[in-house]
Amino acid sequence: MHSRRERATKIVATLGPASSSPEKIKALFEAGVDVFRMNFSHGTQADHGRIYGIVRALEKETGRPIGVLADMQGPKLRLGKFVDGFITLTPGTTVRFDSDSAPGDAKRIPIPHPEILEALHEGSTVLLDDGKVRVRVAKKGRGFIEAEVVAGTRLSNNKGFNVPDVVLPVSSLTEKDKGDLAFALDLGVEWIALSFVQRPEDILEAKELIQDRADVNLKLEKPAAVEHLTEIIELSDSIMFARGDLGVELSLPELPALQKRVIRESRRLGKPVIVATQMLESMITAPVPTRAEVSDVANAVYEGADAVMLSAESAAGQYPVEAVAMMDQIIKQVECDPGYRAIIDSQRPEPGHSIADAVTQAAYHAANAINAAAIVTYTLSGTTTLHAARERPRIPIIGIASRLATARKLVMSYGVHVVHAPEEIHTFAEIASKATHIATDQGFAGPGDRLAITAGVPFAQPGTTNVLRLVTIEKKAEKSKPDSSAATSHKRAAAKKAGGTEAAVKKSPARKTAARRSAGTRRG
């Protein structure tokens, strides 16, 4: 069974107590999940290992690659305890913070993080309990600070706190994270999500530990990271715009514009981007979302995100499958809107200057010119397919990956229907035969339809995308013949000028299919 999604934008869903059985995970996949997230802030390693085994068994059963993202907890900054379990605060009064482990009271709040106290300075803002309590540092002494209560009236044991305007001397990976990281890598996950990233050095530290065994997903949730946005996106392999913690530390009205900026920059750099947190929050307890939540998901799709994500909705909610199905329906509805394609095309980034960029641009334009049924990318590392996804084409991308790990990673990318094909390829004719067989077998094309195929020569070498060929599918899928037109000749010349690209084409019948994809509704 090769489940095919009739949409381009992907769905990431978090697994948890409400979605940990084989039956429920299969139901989530059938409802539309493309990538499953394991949140290491909750559950044990044994729990995650069991869930991972279920996902891989499902992958084998369905015959379709499934991505798995392991989300590291990161440093959780929490207060100590209080004598009575809570305290009452009055705005305008002053309270002392220190690292003494003794329970606190209304005049003293324990913070068991002396390095945090050291990093704060007069004027620093500290947000407690997800911003419900706000204080401002008025005085700093040796091992303590005194802060004025700006807002909030109640604080209880072990609540978290945030320091939005200070880069803290804390690694994004705790000792717990390092143990979880080693466990996740041994399982074989494709993606490691990093929490609490503040600086480019945090990503480099993680990559040193990961050693190419998985790709890095940057969780953008700290204002300090926003200051290095382009650099940290370049260092990462994908991005998660995590609006929960970011919304605590930034002013809420700043989030929508920042979301658009992050999606644009990620697309420009060819990195998959996920929009996450509270997307269908009300469906934790209700069978339908609010109108505002539907608009929120739709806006992320209109902005060109690769994927949208469910957190507690699918992990701990009462309606996990319904939440996925709702998200699937919203995405499909947006992508059928005639205005959607105009918006996506208007945001296409400037082309790059490499040979791979030239080939991908040529494939995009040639596919449009000949009304191709699909763009087919044959890839080892995934780079060829990521170049194609960056263009956000109106037609599906069939990503043929020779490595299973690559196939699983590409599932996150916009518009890509991934097929794992481990067979050795020696000639472009073999690629064309494989592409036409997959396209017809999985319902993307039929006799007379055309495909734009990109690959790299020599084969089985990453980063060598340098060939574009256009083929017309004959009655027998295993045979294909190159296609030709004035438009494709122009693309061949353009690609050759850009970097010696080969775009081999020959004459073929100019056949048109009845259900042409002019509205861009056929998706992989």
XYZ file of C-alpha atoms in Angstrom:
524
model
C 0.000 0.000 0.000
C 1.395 3.404 -1.002
C -0.791 6.027 0.706
C -0.839 9.165 -1.356
C -1.651 12.566 0.099
C -3.784 14.884 -2.020
C -1.982 17.926 -0.607
C 1.467 19.493 -0.590
C 1.751 20.769 3.008
C 2.696 18.046 5.498
C 1.388 17.187 8.980
C 3.559 16.482 12.037
C 1.809 14.937 15.051
C 3.118 14.348 18.564
C 2.652 10.902 20.089
C 1.775 10.453 23.755
C -0.639 8.761 26.171
C -3.632 9.383 23.895
C -1.871 7.977 20.837
C 0.524 5.234 21.832
C -1.204 2.042 20.686
C -0.571 0.439 17.277
C -4.235 0.940 16.364
C -4.230 4.635 17.245
C -0.912 5.354 15.508
C -2.175 3.629 12.360
C -5.396 5.659 12.529
C -3.358 8.878 12.817
C -1.268 7.912 9.790
C -4.355 7.082 7.747
C -5.918 10.405 8.796
C -2.918 12.245 7.351
C 0.175 12.245 9.584
C 3.463 12.350 7.633
C 5.964 12.733 10.496
C 5.593 11.561 14.094
C 7.155 13.555 16.940
C 8.404 11.919 20.149
C 8.563 14.506 22.922
C 11.324 13.591 25.373
C 10.005 16.149 27.871
C 7.468 13.454 28.749
C 7.605 9.684 29.076
C 10.539 7.343 29.518
C 13.085 6.096 27.023
C 11.344 2.718 27.165
C 8.055 4.408 26.202
C 9.663 6.112 23.215
C 11.453 2.945 22.152
C 8.176 1.040 22.111
C 6.418 3.776 20.124
C 9.289 3.950 17.649
C 8.961 0.201 17.044
C 5.245 0.625 16.319
C 5.925 3.384 13.784
C 8.546 1.303 11.986
C 6.191 -1.699 11.859
C 3.538 0.585 10.362
C 6.050 1.850 7.813
C 6.767 -1.716 6.732
C 3.059 -2.515 6.525
C 2.173 0.537 4.430
C 5.255 0.545 2.211
C 5.595 4.310 2.664
C 8.519 6.032 4.443
C 7.487 7.693 7.716
C 9.584 10.379 9.402
C 10.298 10.429 13.149
C 11.397 13.536 15.036
C 12.897 13.174 18.542
C 12.375 16.424 20.454
C 14.911 17.026 23.243
C 13.606 18.637 26.435
C 16.357 21.221 26.794
C 17.144 23.067 30.044
C 13.973 23.668 32.032
C 14.473 26.641 34.303
C 12.249 26.260 37.341
C 11.791 27.931 40.698
C 12.203 26.080 43.990
C 9.460 25.366 46.488
C 7.554 27.543 48.991
C 6.790 26.844 52.646
C 3.036 26.824 51.963
C 3.264 25.572 48.388
C 2.491 29.024 46.973
C 2.863 32.724 47.671
C 0.756 35.825 47.047
C 2.431 38.803 45.396
C 1.529 42.479 45.206
C 2.569 44.585 42.196
C 4.910 47.379 43.222
C 6.537 45.456 46.058
C 10.079 44.060 46.057
C 11.022 40.391 46.419
C 14.428 38.714 46.783
C 15.656 35.858 44.568
C 18.584 33.656 45.624
C 19.924 30.141 45.050
C 19.390 28.914 48.639
C 17.524 25.587 48.447
C 15.436 26.346 51.551
C 11.694 26.829 50.817
C 10.749 30.419 50.066
C 8.004 32.779 51.181
C 6.355 36.017 50.094
C 9.629 37.930 50.577
C 12.069 35.398 49.124
C 11.897 33.189 46.016
C 14.427 30.369 45.528
C 16.012 29.959 42.080
C 18.262 26.849 42.082
C 20.312 28.223 39.181
C 23.161 30.429 40.482
C 24.485 30.919 36.951
C 21.174 32.542 35.977
C 21.350 34.973 38.891
C 24.881 35.862 37.820
C 23.792 36.574 34.228
C 20.962 38.925 35.212
C 21.555 42.645 35.538
C 19.650 45.682 36.737
C 16.715 46.283 34.429
C 16.417 42.634 33.316
C 12.886 41.278 33.025
C 12.071 37.868 34.508
C 8.851 36.111 33.470
C 7.449 33.521 35.893
C 4.801 30.840 35.268
C 4.591 31.387 31.469
C 4.481 35.147 31.920
C 1.621 35.243 34.432
C 4.013 36.949 36.854
C 6.471 39.593 35.657
C 9.295 41.140 37.712
C 12.079 43.591 36.912
C 15.535 43.413 38.516
C 16.080 46.504 40.679
C 19.277 45.500 42.480
C 21.957 42.856 42.089
C 24.180 41.546 44.877
C 26.523 38.631 45.452
C 24.401 35.524 44.878
C 21.038 37.328 44.893
C 18.864 39.862 43.124
C 16.052 42.083 44.313
C 13.222 42.580 41.849
C 10.090 44.696 41.676
C 6.825 42.856 40.986
C 5.400 44.417 37.825
C 2.400 42.142 37.295
C 0.853 38.976 38.745
C -0.463 38.011 42.156
C 0.179 34.295 42.730
C 3.109 31.892 42.300
C 3.319 28.209 43.239
C 6.014 25.535 43.565
C 8.406 24.681 40.724
C 6.939 27.048 38.136
C 9.103 27.777 35.131
C 10.664 31.116 34.400
C 12.005 32.901 31.334
C 14.583 35.605 30.871
C 13.852 37.133 27.448
C 16.435 39.917 27.289
C 19.548 38.051 28.491
C 21.618 35.393 26.705
C 21.983 32.802 29.438
C 25.201 30.809 30.034
C 23.334 27.538 29.586
C 23.878 24.841 26.952
C 20.862 23.790 24.897
C 21.660 20.171 25.831
C 21.494 19.055 29.464
C 22.906 15.783 30.777
C 19.405 14.318 30.450
C 19.287 15.513 26.837
C 22.620 13.905 26.052
C 21.345 10.568 27.332
C 18.107 10.946 25.382
C 20.066 12.009 22.301
C 22.244 8.899 22.389
C 19.141 6.743 22.865
C 17.282 8.378 19.961
C 20.275 8.050 17.648
C 20.613 4.368 18.520
C 16.929 3.924 17.653
C 17.602 5.453 14.244
C 15.443 8.598 14.223
C 15.891 10.979 11.282
C 15.442 14.282 13.104
C 16.730 15.636 16.417
C 14.835 18.756 17.564
C 16.925 21.124 19.698
C 15.210 23.183 22.394
C 16.409 26.432 23.977
C 18.815 27.332 21.152
C 20.218 30.825 21.725
C 23.373 30.971 19.580
C 24.850 29.315 16.480
C 27.304 27.586 18.840
C 24.395 25.602 20.338
C 23.738 23.971 16.961
C 27.417 23.279 16.359
C 27.670 21.604 19.783
C 24.725 19.339 18.966
C 26.061 18.457 15.526
C 29.367 17.456 17.087
C 27.497 14.939 19.243
C 25.173 13.748 16.477
C 27.985 13.104 13.971
C 25.753 12.940 10.862
C 23.595 10.170 12.357
C 20.513 12.400 12.120
C 19.540 15.858 10.880
C 19.054 18.827 13.215
C 15.695 20.541 13.627
C 16.066 23.990 15.175
C 13.254 24.922 17.539
C 12.997 28.681 17.317
C 11.741 29.669 20.788
C 14.259 32.206 22.155
C 14.488 35.890 21.155
C 18.300 35.592 21.211
C 18.072 33.037 18.387
C 16.002 35.460 16.301
C 18.924 37.891 16.372
C 21.020 35.249 14.528
C 18.156 34.035 12.338
C 19.880 33.592 8.984
C 22.995 32.017 10.465
C 21.143 29.475 12.605
C 18.832 28.504 9.736
C 21.875 27.955 7.529
C 23.447 25.708 10.185
C 20.233 23.721 10.751
C 18.603 21.125 8.511
C 15.028 22.176 9.285
C 13.245 24.725 11.476
C 10.338 24.576 13.909
C 8.686 27.902 14.635
C 7.708 27.050 18.235
C 5.276 29.779 19.149
C 4.617 28.662 22.737
C 7.833 29.629 24.524
C 8.577 32.321 21.954
C 5.193 33.879 22.682
C 6.091 34.128 26.357
C 9.368 35.945 25.765
C 8.314 38.162 22.835
C 5.320 40.463 22.743
C 2.445 38.506 21.192
C 1.759 41.063 18.433
C 5.280 40.428 17.113
C 4.643 36.727 16.409
C 2.643 36.866 13.141
C 5.203 38.989 11.292
C 8.073 36.900 12.685
C 6.320 33.710 11.546
C 6.152 35.048 7.992
C 9.798 36.091 8.138
C 10.950 32.677 9.381
C 8.987 30.843 6.670
C 10.361 33.111 3.932
C 13.949 32.776 5.138
C 13.709 29.011 5.559
C 12.294 28.627 2.058
C 14.969 30.915 0.614
C 17.654 28.723 2.140
C 15.924 25.491 1.093
C 15.246 24.245 4.645
C 11.912 22.600 5.614
C 9.974 24.730 8.111
C 7.273 23.609 10.579
C 4.762 25.941 12.242
C 3.907 24.609 15.705
C 2.093 25.138 19.016
C -1.597 25.637 19.836
C -2.705 25.240 16.221
C -5.909 23.360 17.157
C -5.583 23.755 20.930
C -9.305 23.592 21.682
C -9.475 20.090 20.151
C -7.689 18.753 23.234
C -11.156 18.698 24.808
C -13.567 19.526 21.957
C -14.389 17.596 18.758
C -14.183 20.743 16.596
C -11.735 23.678 16.637
C -12.505 27.369 16.942
C -12.819 29.514 13.828
C -9.682 31.383 14.845
C -7.695 28.125 15.028
C -8.850 27.105 11.555
C -7.669 30.480 10.254
C -4.353 30.042 12.069
C -3.645 26.713 10.339
C -4.814 28.138 7.001
C -2.530 31.160 7.322
C 0.516 28.936 7.857
C -0.408 27.065 4.676
C -0.926 30.291 2.703
C 2.497 31.463 3.911
C 4.138 28.388 2.368
C 5.155 26.356 5.435
C 6.393 22.840 4.677
C 4.442 21.409 7.605
C 2.051 22.240 10.427
C 2.225 20.454 13.774
C -0.054 19.118 16.487
C 1.262 18.876 20.056
C -1.046 18.097 22.986
C -3.954 17.790 20.527
C -2.626 14.435 19.318
C -0.476 13.444 22.321
C -2.889 13.897 25.209
C -6.169 15.163 23.769
C -9.534 13.471 23.626
C -9.769 13.720 19.817
C -6.323 13.010 18.326
C -7.493 11.405 15.067
C -10.174 14.051 14.553
C -7.549 16.790 15.028
C -5.354 15.288 12.303
C -8.338 14.852 9.983
C -9.358 18.482 10.569
C -5.860 19.717 9.806
C -5.826 17.600 6.647
C -9.140 19.107 5.506
C -7.997 22.675 6.193
C -4.816 22.194 4.163
C -6.689 20.680 1.204
C -9.237 23.487 1.224
C -6.535 26.157 1.186
C -4.544 24.472 -1.574
C -7.688 24.312 -3.758
C -8.212 28.067 -3.416
C -7.318 29.781 -6.738
C -5.656 32.574 -4.767
C -3.334 30.163 -2.965
C -1.172 29.478 -6.010
C -0.831 33.202 -6.748
C 0.379 33.834 -3.185
C 2.875 30.951 -3.216
C 4.281 31.920 -6.623
C 4.622 35.561 -5.605
C 6.883 34.523 -2.724
C 9.299 32.438 -4.793
C 12.854 33.268 -3.698
C 15.549 34.464 -6.050
C 17.315 31.532 -7.740
C 20.708 30.389 -6.526
C 23.808 30.244 -8.700
C 24.928 26.614 -8.481
C 24.506 23.994 -11.196
C 21.897 22.273 -9.008
C 19.987 25.557 -8.733
C 20.078 25.979 -12.510
C 18.825 22.437 -13.122
C 16.036 22.821 -10.565
C 14.932 26.143 -12.051
C 14.954 24.595 -15.520
C 12.911 21.630 -14.292
C 10.366 23.939 -12.655
C 9.875 26.073 -15.750
C 10.009 23.157 -18.180
C 7.449 21.202 -16.173
C 5.088 24.177 -16.313
C 5.732 24.716 -20.017
C 4.858 21.139 -21.002
C 2.130 20.757 -18.354
C 3.991 17.842 -16.776
C 2.243 15.429 -14.444
C 5.104 15.525 -11.928
C 8.671 16.555 -11.279
C 10.742 13.487 -10.419
C 13.963 13.803 -8.419
C 16.389 10.928 -8.028
C 18.472 11.626 -4.931
C 21.036 10.085 -2.613
C 21.374 12.728 0.108
C 18.070 14.544 -0.463
C 19.577 17.786 -1.774
C 18.083 17.395 -5.259
C 14.596 17.012 -3.818
C 15.016 19.909 -1.364
C 15.941 22.155 -4.308
C 12.719 21.130 -6.031
C 10.585 21.651 -2.891
C 12.037 25.154 -2.489
C 10.279 26.140 -5.725
C 6.857 25.124 -4.317
C 5.674 23.791 -7.713
C 1.957 23.407 -8.449
C 2.524 19.795 -9.498
C 3.692 16.943 -7.261
C 7.335 16.127 -6.665
C 8.110 12.419 -6.690
C 11.256 12.038 -4.618
C 13.000 8.742 -5.384
C 15.567 8.124 -2.643
C 18.124 5.339 -2.782
C 18.691 5.544 0.997
C 15.883 4.777 3.440
C 17.112 7.421 5.911
C 16.976 10.044 3.157
C 13.469 8.967 2.174
C 12.268 9.344 5.757
C 13.759 12.829 6.069
C 12.195 14.054 2.834
C 8.698 13.184 4.037
C 8.717 16.528 5.888
C 9.255 18.577 2.703
C 6.572 20.454 0.822
C 4.887 18.634 -2.040
C 7.168 15.594 -1.990
C 5.783 12.080 -2.407
C 8.722 9.964 -1.274
C 9.577 6.532 -2.642
C 12.441 4.410 -1.327
C 14.175 2.650 -4.231
C 17.330 0.885 -2.994
C 18.120 -0.753 -6.339
C 21.399 0.324 -7.918
C 21.013 2.695 -10.852
C 23.656 2.773 -13.577
C 22.057 4.740 -16.443
C 19.563 7.525 -16.903
C 17.390 5.126 -18.877
C 17.007 3.083 -15.688
C 15.988 6.217 -13.781
C 13.431 7.097 -16.461
C 12.024 3.571 -16.360
C 11.785 3.662 -12.549
C 10.189 7.116 -12.596
C 7.526 6.246 -15.156
C 6.681 3.008 -13.368
C 6.252 4.801 -10.001
C 4.277 7.675 -11.534
C 1.788 5.339 -13.215
C 1.640 2.737 -10.439
C 0.880 5.357 -7.743
C -1.626 7.359 -9.743
C 0.347 10.450 -10.676
C 0.334 9.949 -14.445
C -0.792 7.767 -17.308
C 0.093 7.070 -20.953
C 0.842 10.303 -22.799
C 1.655 12.243 -19.642
C 5.035 13.884 -19.256
C 7.573 13.917 -16.433
C 10.461 16.272 -15.692
C 13.258 14.164 -14.196
C 16.361 15.491 -12.432
C 19.370 13.547 -11.176
C 23.132 13.722 -10.817
C 25.816 12.132 -12.948
C 27.870 10.254 -11.907
C 25.142 8.417 -9.994
C 25.308 7.552 -6.281
C 27.288 10.684 -5.451
C 25.619 13.346 -3.300
C 25.488 16.971 -4.436
C 25.850 16.330 -8.167
C 22.452 17.403 -9.523
C 23.341 18.237 -13.118
C 20.893 16.472 -15.452
C 17.339 17.310 -16.537
C 15.377 15.159 -18.938
C 11.766 15.329 -20.043
C 10.016 12.075 -20.891
C 6.620 11.050 -22.201
C 5.069 7.934 -20.730
C 4.229 5.280 -23.299
C 1.522 2.683 -22.939
C 3.933 0.399 -21.127
C 5.231 2.196 -18.044
C 8.615 0.521 -18.160
C 9.363 2.223 -21.471
C 9.776 5.943 -21.896
C 11.005 8.233 -24.561
C 12.422 11.729 -24.291
C 10.170 14.659 -25.175
C 10.742 17.871 -27.079
C 9.202 21.280 -27.687
C 10.354 24.813 -28.331
C 9.988 25.533 -24.637
C 12.100 22.579 -23.566
C 14.791 23.499 -26.094
C 14.881 26.918 -24.500
C 15.228 25.365 -21.043
C 18.021 23.118 -22.268
C 19.932 26.104 -23.553
C 19.319 28.061 -20.355
C 20.468 25.207 -18.153
C 23.565 24.568 -20.284
C 24.467 28.253 -20.064
C 24.051 28.144 -16.260
C 26.614 25.418 -15.727
C 27.065 22.756 -18.348
C 23.765 21.045 -17.482
C 22.603 18.250 -19.703
C 18.906 18.422 -20.643
C 18.468 15.646 -23.145
C 15.205 15.791 -25.132
C 13.810 14.184 -28.250
C 10.598 14.553 -30.224
C 7.387 12.943 -29.030
C 3.609 13.319 -29.562
C 2.123 16.457 -28.041
C -0.589 14.679 -26.113
C -2.787 16.346 -23.540
C -4.503 14.577 -20.646
C -8.139 15.250 -19.827
C -7.663 16.079 -16.173
C -4.662 18.377 -16.502
C -3.336 19.775 -13.246
C -3.788 23.446 -14.119
C -5.383 24.104 -10.726
C -2.508 22.386 -8.976
C -4.750 19.946 -7.114
C -2.714 16.779 -7.685
C -0.338 16.457 -4.805
C 2.258 13.965 -3.597
